[in-house]
CSV table of C-alpha atoms and ligand atoms in Angstrom, one decimal:
chain,number,residue,atom,x,y,z
A,15,UNK,CA,45.7,168.4,-129.0
A,16,UNK,CA,44.9,169.6,-132.4
A,17,UNK,CA,47.0,167.9,-135.2
A,18,UNK,CA,47.9,171.3,-136.6
A,19,UNK,CA,49.8,172.0,-133.4
A,20,UNK,CA,51.8,168.8,-133.7
A,21,UNK,CA,54.5,167.3,-135.6
A,22,UNK,CA,54.1,163.8,-136.9
A,23,UNK,CA,57.0,161.3,-137.3
A,24,UNK,CA,56.6,158.1,-139.3
A,25,UNK,CA,58.8,155.4,-138.1
A,26,UNK,CA,59.5,152.4,-140.3
A,27,UNK,CA,60.5,149.2,-138.5
A,28,UNK,CA,62.8,147.5,-140.9
A,29,UNK,CA,63.4,143.8,-139.8
A,30,UNK,CA,60.8,144.0,-137.1
A,31,UNK,CA,58.3,144.3,-139.9
A,32,UNK,CA,59.4,140.9,-141.3
A,33,UNK,CA,58.7,139.0,-138.1
A,34,UNK,CA,55.8,136.6,-138.3
A,35,UNK,CA,53.7,135.7,-135.3
A,36,UNK,CA,56.1,137.4,-132.9
A,37,UNK,CA,55.7,140.7,-134.6
A,38,UNK,CA,53.5,142.3,-131.9
A,39,UNK,CA,56.2,141.3,-129.2
A,40,UNK,CA,58.9,143.0,-131.2
A,41,UNK,CA,56.7,146.2,-132.0
A,42,UNK,CA,55.6,146.5,-128.5
A,43,UNK,CA,59.3,146.5,-127.3
A,44,UNK,CA,60.2,149.0,-129.9
A,45,UNK,CA,57.5,151.3,-128.8
A,46,UNK,CA,58.6,150.9,-125.2
A,47,UNK,CA,62.3,151.8,-126.2
A,48,UNK,CA,61.2,154.7,-128.2
A,49,UNK,CA,59.2,156.0,-125.2
A,50,UNK,CA,62.2,155.8,-123.0
A,51,UNK,CA,64.6,157.3,-125.5
A,52,UNK,CA,62.2,160.2,-126.0
A,53,UNK,CA,61.6,160.8,-122.3
A,54,UNK,CA,62.8,164.2,-122.3
A,55,UNK,CA,60.1,165.3,-124.7
A,56,UNK,CA,56.8,165.8,-122.9
A,57,UNK,CA,53.2,165.0,-124.2
A,58,UNK,CA,54.3,162.6,-126.9
A,59,UNK,CA,51.8,160.2,-128.5
A,60,UNK,CA,53.3,156.9,-129.7
A,61,UNK,CA,51.1,154.5,-131.6
A,62,UNK,CA,51.5,151.4,-133.7
A,63,UNK,CA,49.4,151.3,-136.9
A,64,UNK,CA,49.4,149.1,-140.0
A,65,UNK,CA,53.1,148.0,-139.6
A,66,UNK,CA,54.3,151.5,-138.7
A,67,UNK,CA,54.8,153.6,-135.6
A,68,UNK,CA,53.4,157.1,-135.5
A,69,UNK,CA,54.9,159.6,-133.0
A,70,UNK,CA,53.1,162.9,-132.5
A,71,UNK,CA,55.1,165.7,-130.7
A,72,UNK,CA,54.2,169.3,-129.9
A,73,UNK,CA,55.3,171.8,-132.3
A,74,UNK,CA,57.8,173.5,-130.0
A,75,UNK,CA,60.2,170.6,-130.5
A,76,UNK,CA,62.6,171.1,-133.3
A,77,UNK,CA,61.7,168.2,-135.8
A,78,UNK,CA,65.2,167.4,-136.7
A,79,UNK,CA,66.2,166.9,-133.0
A,80,UNK,CA,63.4,164.5,-132.5
A,81,UNK,CA,64.0,162.7,-135.7
A,82,UNK,CA,67.6,162.2,-134.7
A,83,UNK,CA,66.6,160.8,-131.4
A,84,UNK,CA,64.2,158.4,-133.0
A,85,UNK,CA,66.7,157.2,-135.6
A,86,UNK,CA,69.2,156.2,-132.9
A,87,UNK,CA,66.9,153.6,-131.4
A,88,UNK,CA,67.7,150.0,-132.6
A,89,UNK,CA,64.8,148.5,-134.7
A,90,UNK,CA,64.2,151.8,-136.5
A,91,UNK,CA,64.9,151.5,-140.2
A,92,UNK,CA,64.1,155.2,-141.0
A,93,UNK,CA,62.0,158.1,-139.8
A,94,UNK,CA,60.2,160.9,-141.6
A,95,UNK,CA,58.9,164.2,-140.3
A,96,UNK,CA,55.5,164.5,-141.9
A,97,UNK,CA,52.4,166.6,-141.9
A,98,UNK,CA,49.2,164.8,-141.8
A,99,UNK,CA,45.8,165.6,-143.1
A,100,UNK,CA,42.5,163.7,-143.6
A,101,UNK,CA,42.4,161.2,-146.5
A,102,UNK,CA,40.3,163.4,-148.8
A,103,UNK,CA,41.6,164.6,-152.1
A,104,UNK,CA,41.1,168.2,-151.9
A,105,UNK,CA,42.6,168.3,-148.3
A,106,UNK,CA,45.6,166.3,-149.5
A,107,UNK,CA,46.3,168.8,-152.3
A,108,UNK,CA,46.0,171.8,-150.1
A,109,UNK,CA,48.2,170.3,-147.3
A,110,UNK,CA,50.9,169.4,-150.0
A,111,UNK,CA,51.0,173.0,-151.3
A,112,UNK,CA,51.2,174.4,-147.9
A,113,UNK,CA,54.0,171.9,-147.0
A,114,UNK,CA,56.0,172.8,-150.1
A,115,UNK,CA,55.6,176.5,-149.5
A,116,UNK,CA,56.8,176.1,-146.0
A,117,UNK,CA,59.8,174.0,-147.2
A,118,UNK,CA,60.8,176.7,-149.8
A,119,UNK,CA,61.2,179.1,-147.0
A,120,UNK,CA,64.1,177.2,-145.5
A,121,UNK,CA,65.5,175.4,-148.5
A,122,UNK,CA,66.3,176.5,-152.0
A,123,UNK,CA,65.2,174.0,-154.7
A,124,UNK,CA,63.7,174.1,-158.2
A,125,UNK,CA,62.3,170.8,-159.1
A,126,UNK,CA,60.1,168.2,-157.5
A,127,UNK,CA,58.4,164.8,-158.1
A,128,UNK,CA,55.4,163.4,-156.3
A,129,UNK,CA,55.5,159.8,-155.2
A,130,UNK,CA,52.4,158.4,-154.0
A,131,UNK,CA,51.4,155.3,-152.1
A,132,UNK,CA,47.9,154.1,-151.3
A,133,UNK,CA,47.6,151.8,-148.4
A,134,UNK,CA,43.9,152.5,-148.3
A,135,UNK,CA,42.5,150.7,-151.4
A,136,UNK,CA,39.0,152.2,-150.8
A,137,UNK,CA,40.5,155.6,-151.7
A,138,UNK,CA,38.7,156.6,-155.0
A,139,UNK,CA,42.0,157.2,-156.9
A,140,UNK,CA,45.0,155.0,-157.8
A,141,UNK,CA,48.6,156.0,-156.8
A,142,UNK,CA,49.8,157.4,-160.1
A,143,UNK,CA,46.6,159.5,-160.4
A,144,UNK,CA,47.0,160.8,-156.8
A,145,UNK,CA,50.6,161.8,-157.7
A,146,UNK,CA,49.6,163.6,-160.8
A,147,UNK,CA,46.7,165.4,-158.9
A,148,UNK,CA,49.1,166.5,-156.1
A,149,UNK,CA,51.8,167.5,-158.6
A,150,UNK,CA,49.3,169.8,-160.5
A,151,UNK,CA,48.2,171.4,-157.3
A,152,UNK,CA,51.9,172.1,-156.3
A,153,UNK,CA,52.8,173.5,-159.7
A,154,UNK,CA,49.9,175.9,-159.3
A,155,UNK,CA,50.5,176.7,-155.7
A,156,UNK,CA,54.4,177.0,-155.8
A,157,UNK,CA,55.1,179.0,-158.9
A,158,UNK,CA,58.8,178.6,-158.6
A,159,UNK,CA,58.8,174.8,-158.9
A,160,UNK,CA,58.9,172.6,-162.0
A,161,UNK,CA,58.3,168.9,-162.2
A,162,UNK,CA,61.3,166.7,-163.0
A,163,UNK,CA,60.5,163.0,-162.8
A,164,UNK,CA,64.0,161.8,-163.6
A,165,UNK,CA,66.2,163.8,-161.4
A,166,UNK,CA,64.2,166.0,-159.0
A,167,UNK,CA,65.8,168.3,-156.3
A,168,UNK,CA,63.0,167.1,-154.0
A,169,UNK,CA,60.8,164.0,-153.8
A,170,UNK,CA,57.4,164.7,-152.2
A,171,UNK,CA,55.9,161.5,-150.7
A,172,UNK,CA,52.1,161.2,-150.3
A,173,UNK,CA,51.1,158.1,-148.1
A,174,UNK,CA,47.3,157.8,-148.3
A,175,UNK,CA,46.2,155.6,-145.3
A,176,UNK,CA,42.8,154.7,-144.0
A,177,UNK,CA,41.9,157.8,-142.1
A,178,UNK,CA,44.9,160.0,-142.5
A,179,UNK,CA,47.3,160.9,-145.2
A,180,UNK,CA,50.9,161.7,-144.6
A,181,UNK,CA,53.1,164.1,-146.5
A,182,UNK,CA,56.8,164.3,-146.2
A,183,UNK,CA,60.1,164.7,-148.2
A,184,UNK,CA,62.9,163.3,-146.1
A,185,UNK,CA,63.7,159.9,-144.6
A,186,UNK,CA,66.4,159.9,-141.8
A,187,UNK,CA,68.1,156.5,-141.9
A,188,UNK,CA,68.1,154.5,-138.7
A,189,UNK,CA,70.5,151.8,-137.8
A,190,UNK,CA,67.9,149.1,-138.4
A,191,UNK,CA,68.5,146.0,-136.2
A,192,UNK,CA,66.1,144.7,-133.5
A,193,UNK,CA,64.8,146.4,-130.3
A,194,UNK,CA,67.1,146.2,-127.2
A,195,UNK,CA,66.1,143.4,-124.9
A,196,UNK,CA,64.9,141.0,-127.6
A,197,UNK,CA,68.1,138.9,-127.6
A,198,UNK,CA,69.5,138.3,-124.2
A,199,UNK,CA,72.5,139.9,-122.5
A,200,UNK,CA,76.3,139.9,-123.5
A,201,UNK,CA,79.4,140.7,-121.5
A,202,UNK,CA,81.7,142.6,-123.7
A,203,UNK,CA,85.5,142.7,-122.9
A,204,UNK,CA,85.8,146.4,-123.5
A,205,UNK,CA,89.4,147.7,-124.0
A,206,UNK,CA,90.0,151.3,-124.8
A,207,UNK,CA,90.7,150.5,-128.5
A,208,UNK,CA,88.7,151.0,-131.7
A,209,UNK,CA,87.2,147.5,-132.0
A,210,UNK,CA,85.6,146.4,-128.8
A,211,UNK,CA,83.2,149.4,-128.6
A,212,UNK,CA,82.1,148.6,-132.2
A,213,UNK,CA,81.6,144.9,-131.2
A,214,UNK,CA,79.3,145.9,-128.3
A,215,UNK,CA,77.4,148.2,-130.7
A,216,UNK,CA,76.9,145.5,-133.3
A,217,UNK,CA,75.5,143.0,-130.7
A,218,UNK,CA,73.3,145.6,-129.1
A,219,UNK,CA,72.0,146.3,-132.6
A,220,UNK,CA,70.8,142.7,-132.8
A,221,UNK,CA,68.8,143.3,-129.6
A,222,UNK,CA,71.4,142.2,-126.9
A,223,UNK,CA,71.7,144.0,-123.7
A,224,UNK,CA,75.2,145.0,-122.8
A,225,UNK,CA,77.4,144.8,-119.7
A,226,UNK,CA,81.2,145.3,-119.8
A,227,UNK,CA,84.4,144.2,-118.2
A,228,UNK,CA,87.7,146.0,-118.5
A,229,UNK,CA,91.1,145.1,-117.5
A,230,UNK,CA,93.7,147.6,-116.4
A,231,UNK,CA,97.2,147.4,-115.0
A,232,UNK,CA,97.0,150.4,-112.6
A,233,UNK,CA,99.5,152.1,-111.7
A,234,UNK,CA,101.3,151.0,-115.0
A,235,UNK,CA,98.1,152.2,-116.7
A,236,UNK,CA,96.8,155.6,-115.6
A,237,UNK,CA,93.4,156.8,-114.2
A,238,UNK,CA,93.0,158.6,-117.5
A,239,UNK,CA,93.0,155.3,-119.3
A,240,UNK,CA,90.2,154.0,-117.1
A,241,UNK,CA,88.3,157.3,-117.8
A,242,UNK,CA,88.7,156.7,-121.4
A,243,UNK,CA,86.9,153.3,-121.2
A,244,UNK,CA,84.2,154.9,-119.2
A,245,UNK,CA,83.8,157.7,-121.7
A,246,UNK,CA,83.5,155.0,-124.5
A,247,UNK,CA,80.8,153.2,-122.4
A,248,UNK,CA,78.9,156.5,-122.0
A,249,UNK,CA,78.9,157.0,-125.8
A,250,UNK,CA,77.8,153.4,-126.2
A,251,UNK,CA,75.0,153.9,-123.6
A,252,UNK,CA,73.4,156.4,-126.1
A,253,UNK,CA,72.5,153.2,-128.1
A,254,UNK,CA,72.5,150.4,-125.5
A,255,UNK,CA,71.0,152.2,-122.4
A,256,UNK,CA,72.7,151.8,-119.1
A,257,UNK,CA,76.0,149.9,-119.1
A,258,UNK,CA,77.6,148.4,-116.1
A,259,UNK,CA,81.3,148.2,-116.2
A,260,UNK,CA,83.3,145.8,-114.0
A,261,UNK,CA,87.0,147.0,-113.9
A,262,UNK,CA,89.7,144.5,-112.9
A,263,UNK,CA,93.2,145.0,-112.1
A,264,UNK,CA,95.3,142.5,-114.0
A,265,UNK,CA,98.8,143.7,-113.0
A,266,UNK,CA,99.5,140.8,-110.6
A,267,UNK,CA,98.5,138.2,-113.3
A,268,UNK,CA,100.6,139.9,-116.0
A,269,UNK,CA,103.6,140.1,-113.7
A,270,UNK,CA,103.3,136.4,-112.7
A,271,UNK,CA,103.0,135.4,-116.5
A,272,UNK,CA,105.9,137.7,-117.4
A,273,UNK,CA,108.0,136.0,-114.6
A,274,UNK,CA,107.1,132.3,-115.1
A,275,UNK,CA,105.9,131.7,-118.6
A,276,UNK,CA,107.8,131.8,-122.0
A,277,UNK,CA,107.9,135.4,-123.3
A,278,UNK,CA,106.4,134.6,-126.7
A,279,UNK,CA,103.3,133.0,-125.0
A,280,UNK,CA,102.7,136.0,-122.8
A,281,UNK,CA,100.0,137.7,-124.9
A,282,UNK,CA,98.0,134.6,-125.5
A,283,UNK,CA,98.1,133.5,-121.9
A,284,UNK,CA,97.1,137.0,-120.7
A,285,UNK,CA,94.1,136.8,-123.2
A,286,UNK,CA,93.1,133.5,-121.8
A,287,UNK,CA,93.1,135.0,-118.3
A,288,UNK,CA,91.0,137.8,-119.4
A,289,UNK,CA,88.4,135.3,-120.9
A,290,UNK,CA,88.4,133.2,-117.7
A,291,UNK,CA,87.7,136.1,-115.6
A,292,UNK,CA,85.1,137.4,-118.0
A,293,UNK,CA,83.3,134.1,-118.0
A,294,UNK,CA,83.0,134.2,-114.1
A,295,UNK,CA,81.6,137.7,-114.2
A,296,UNK,CA,79.5,136.8,-117.3
A,297,UNK,CA,77.9,133.7,-115.4
A,298,UNK,CA,77.5,135.8,-112.2
A,299,UNK,CA,75.6,138.6,-114.0
A,300,UNK,CA,73.4,136.2,-116.0
A,301,UNK,CA,74.9,137.0,-119.3
A,302,UNK,CA,74.3,134.6,-122.2
A,303,UNK,CA,77.6,135.2,-124.1
A,304,UNK,CA,80.9,136.9,-124.1
A,305,UNK,CA,81.7,139.4,-126.8
A,306,UNK,CA,85.1,140.6,-128.1
A,307,UNK,CA,86.4,142.8,-130.6
A,308,UNK,CA,88.7,140.3,-132.0
A,309,UNK,CA,89.3,140.0,-135.7
A,310,UNK,CA,90.9,137.3,-137.8
A,311,UNK,CA,94.5,138.3,-138.6
A,312,UNK,CA,94.5,141.8,-137.1
A,313,UNK,CA,97.3,141.2,-134.7
A,314,UNK,CA,99.7,138.3,-133.7
A,315,UNK,CA,97.2,136.9,-131.1
A,316,UNK,CA,94.3,136.9,-133.5
A,317,UNK,CA,95.5,134.3,-136.0
A,318,UNK,CA,93.0,131.3,-136.5
A,319,UNK,CA,95.2,129.2,-134.0
A,320,UNK,CA,95.4,132.1,-131.6
A,321,UNK,CA,91.7,132.7,-131.5
A,322,UNK,CA,91.0,128.9,-131.0
A,323,UNK,CA,93.4,128.7,-128.1
A,324,UNK,CA,92.0,131.9,-126.6
A,325,UNK,CA,88.5,130.3,-127.0
A,326,UNK,CA,89.6,127.2,-125.2
A,327,UNK,CA,90.0,129.0,-122.0
A,328,UNK,CA,86.2,129.2,-121.6
A,329,UNK,CA,83.1,127.1,-122.1
A,330,UNK,CA,80.8,130.1,-122.4
A,331,UNK,CA,80.0,131.0,-126.1
A,332,UNK,CA,82.1,133.9,-127.4
A,333,UNK,CA,80.6,136.2,-130.1
A,334,UNK,CA,83.1,138.1,-132.3
A,335,UNK,CA,81.0,140.3,-134.5
A,336,UNK,CA,83.9,141.9,-136.1
A,337,UNK,CA,85.7,138.6,-137.0
A,338,UNK,CA,85.8,139.2,-140.8
A,339,UNK,CA,85.7,143.0,-141.0
A,340,UNK,CA,88.5,144.9,-142.5
A,341,UNK,CA,90.1,147.5,-140.1
A,342,UNK,CA,88.9,150.5,-142.3
A,343,UNK,CA,85.4,149.4,-142.1
A,344,UNK,CA,85.5,149.0,-138.4
A,345,UNK,CA,87.0,152.5,-138.2
A,346,UNK,CA,84.2,153.9,-140.4
A,347,UNK,CA,81.6,152.4,-138.0
A,348,UNK,CA,83.5,153.7,-135.0
A,349,UNK,CA,83.3,157.2,-136.6
A,350,UNK,CA,79.6,156.7,-137.4
A,351,UNK,CA,78.6,155.8,-133.8
A,352,UNK,CA,80.9,158.5,-132.3
A,353,UNK,CA,83.5,156.3,-130.4
A,354,UNK,CA,86.5,156.7,-132.9
A,355,UNK,CA,87.8,160.1,-131.5
A,356,UNK,CA,87.8,158.7,-127.9
A,357,UNK,CA,89.4,155.4,-128.9
A,358,UNK,CA,92.3,157.0,-130.6
A,359,UNK,CA,93.3,159.0,-127.5
A,360,UNK,CA,96.7,157.8,-126.8
A,361,UNK,CA,96.5,156.2,-123.4
A,362,UNK,CA,98.3,153.0,-122.7
A,363,UNK,CA,96.2,149.7,-122.5
A,364,UNK,CA,97.3,146.8,-120.0
A,365,UNK,CA,98.2,144.6,-123.1
A,366,UNK,CA,100.8,147.2,-124.2
A,367,UNK,CA,102.4,147.2,-120.8
A,368,UNK,CA,103.9,143.7,-121.2
A,369,UNK,CA,104.4,143.3,-125.0
A,370,UNK,CA,106.6,140.3,-126.1
A,371,UNK,CA,108.9,141.1,-129.0
A,372,UNK,CA,107.9,137.9,-131.0
A,373,UNK,CA,104.5,136.7,-129.9
A,374,UNK,CA,103.7,133.1,-130.8
A,375,UNK,CA,101.2,133.1,-133.9
A,376,UNK,CA,100.6,129.4,-134.0
A,377,UNK,CA,100.1,128.5,-130.3
A,378,UNK,CA,99.5,124.9,-129.4
A,379,UNK,CA,97.0,124.3,-126.5
A,380,UNK,CA,99.3,121.5,-124.9
A,381,UNK,CA,102.2,124.0,-124.6
A,382,UNK,CA,100.0,126.8,-123.3
A,383,UNK,CA,98.5,124.6,-120.7
A,384,UNK,CA,101.9,123.4,-119.6
A,385,UNK,CA,103.0,127.1,-119.2
A,386,UNK,CA,100.0,128.1,-117.3
A,387,UNK,CA,100.5,125.2,-114.9
A,388,UNK,CA,103.5,127.0,-113.6
A,389,UNK,CA,101.3,129.7,-112.1
A,390,UNK,CA,98.7,129.6,-109.4
A,391,UNK,CA,95.7,130.3,-111.5
A,392,UNK,CA,92.9,130.0,-109.0
A,393,UNK,CA,94.5,132.2,-106.4
A,394,UNK,CA,95.5,134.8,-109.1
A,395,UNK,CA,92.0,134.9,-110.5
A,396,UNK,CA,90.3,135.2,-107.0
A,397,UNK,CA,92.7,138.1,-106.1
A,398,UNK,CA,92.1,139.9,-109.4
A,399,UNK,CA,88.3,139.6,-108.8
A,400,UNK,CA,88.8,141.3,-105.4
A,401,UNK,CA,90.2,144.4,-107.2
A,402,UNK,CA,86.9,144.8,-109.0
A,403,UNK,CA,85.3,148.3,-109.2
A,404,UNK,CA,81.8,148.8,-110.6
A,405,UNK,CA,80.8,151.9,-112.5
A,406,UNK,CA,77.6,152.8,-114.3
A,407,UNK,CA,77.7,154.5,-117.7
A,408,UNK,CA,74.5,156.1,-118.6
A,409,UNK,CA,73.6,159.0,-121.0
A,410,UNK,CA,70.1,157.9,-122.1
A,411,UNK,CA,67.7,155.6,-120.5
A,412,UNK,CA,66.5,152.9,-122.8
B,510,ATP,P1,90.4,146.9,-129.5
B,510,ATP,O1,90.7,148.0,-130.4
B,510,ATP,O2,89.1,146.8,-129.0
B,510,ATP,O3,91.4,147.3,-128.3
B,510,ATP,P2,92.5,145.3,-130.5
B,510,ATP,O4,92.5,145.3,-131.9
B,510,ATP,O5,93.4,146.3,-129.9
B,510,ATP,O6,91.0,145.5,-129.9
B,510,ATP,P3,93.4,143.3,-128.7
B,510,ATP,O7,94.1,144.3,-127.9
B,510,ATP,O8,94.2,142.1,-129.1
B,510,ATP,O9,92.8,143.9,-130.1
B,510,ATP,O10,92.1,142.7,-128.1
B,510,ATP,C1,91.2,141.9,-128.7
B,510,ATP,C2,89.9,142.0,-127.9
B,510,ATP,O11,90.2,141.6,-126.5
B,510,ATP,C3,89.4,143.5,-127.8
B,510,ATP,O12,88.6,143.8,-128.8
B,510,ATP,C4,88.6,143.3,-126.4
B,510,ATP,O13,87.4,142.7,-126.7
B,510,ATP,C5,89.5,142.3,-125.6
B,510,ATP,N1,90.4,143.2,-124.8
B,510,ATP,C6,91.7,143.5,-125.1
B,510,ATP,N2,92.3,144.3,-124.1
B,510,ATP,C7,91.3,144.4,-123.1
B,510,ATP,C8,91.2,145.1,-121.9
B,510,ATP,N3,92.3,145.9,-121.4
B,510,ATP,N4,90.0,145.1,-121.2
B,510,ATP,C9,89.0,144.4,-121.7
B,510,ATP,N5,89.0,143.7,-122.9
B,510,ATP,C10,90.1,143.7,-123.6
B,511,MG,MG1,93.2,146.7,-127.7
C-alpha cells in the first residue's frame, strides 16, 4: 500500500530499549503483544527498526483510536501519530508544511517550534540546521503561524532516519513497563476493593501474567458482589489479557473461625486461610507468586506484625506491590486504569460479613497457631476448594 494512504505510528519502547543482550527477545514479545492488541484493525504492518517499533495502518482508522490502543500495551513508553516522507530535505519541508496545514484545520494554535533529530548521520545537514530549514518553510507555507522557541503552542518533531523521515506533534504516554509474558505468572487475591485490582495491574505492568482467586461468603454476600469482581477482572483484562478467576466460598471457614477462635483473631486467621487456599491454587496453576493489595498500616490486619503472621501461612512468595503507597495514590492509579468506579460500588465483601470489634494489631504466631488448632483445617480447606467456580474475564486478547 502506498504510504500516503497509511497512518504511521512510532512506538517508543521505554525500559525494553535499555535491555542488553536480551533486547531482541523483549522487542519481539512486545511486537507480538501489539499485534494481538490491535487484532481488530486489518492490514497493519508492524516492524522493529533502530530501537523503535513502526506501525502502519490504513487511513480509514481514526489515528487517536489506534494510538490509544497502542498506548495501553505494557512495554510502550509513548506513541506518536506521524506522517512519513523520504529523507530528502525538500521532501521533508513540503511534508512539514502539509502536515501543519492539516493540523490547523482541526486545531487552533498560533506559535510553533521545530525540534529535529538526526539518527542518520549521513544526512547532509545537522539537527539545528534541519530545524531552521523546516521552520522557515512552515513560516512561508502557514501564514498564520509564528515561531516561539520558548513557549510554543505546538512542537513539531522532525525525526530524520536512514530511509524515511517522520514528522509529528504529539506523544501519547504509555504505561511503560515490560511486555506481558516476560516475567512469569502471579495469582492475585482479588477482592472487590480498590487495592487488589491495582496490585494486579502493577505486577502485570512488569510483565507478569495474571490469574485470580476471589473469596465470597454466598449467600451472605450477593451474586452482585461476585459480578463486581468479574467486572473488575474484565477491566483488568484490557491490560493483562485473559484472566481466569477461581471463586471460592469461604463461608463455612468463616463460621468455624467465628465459633471456635478468639474474636479479635478472626480477621487475621481468615486472611491466613485465604493465603493457604490461594497457595494450593497457585501451585496447581503453575503460578510463580501470590499477589495481594496489602498495604502497610492501612487497616488493623495490615500492621507489620499482622502482615508477617499472614505471610507465615504460606511458603510461596507473596508480592505486595502497594505495600508503601498512600491510599490517595492507589486511588489515583485506580482512576487512571479505570477500576475505581467499579471498586467503590457498595457491595459487601466476605471480610465485612464477620468483622471483629477490636481486631488484634500485634498478633503472635504462637497464639494464632494455637487458635487454628481448634478447627479442622484440612477438611475445611478441601471442602472450600470443592465450591470452586471458574470464570474467564476477557475483553482484549493479548
Ligand atoms: P482491597 O481494596 O483490594 O479490598 P483492602 O484494603 O480492602 O483491599 P483487605 O480487605 O484487608 O484490604 O485485604 C487485603 C488484601 O487481601 C486485598 O488487597 C486482597 O489482595 C486480599 N483479599 C481481601 N479480601 C479478599 C477476597 N474476598 N477475595 C480475594 N482476596 C481478598
Ligand atoms: Mg478488601
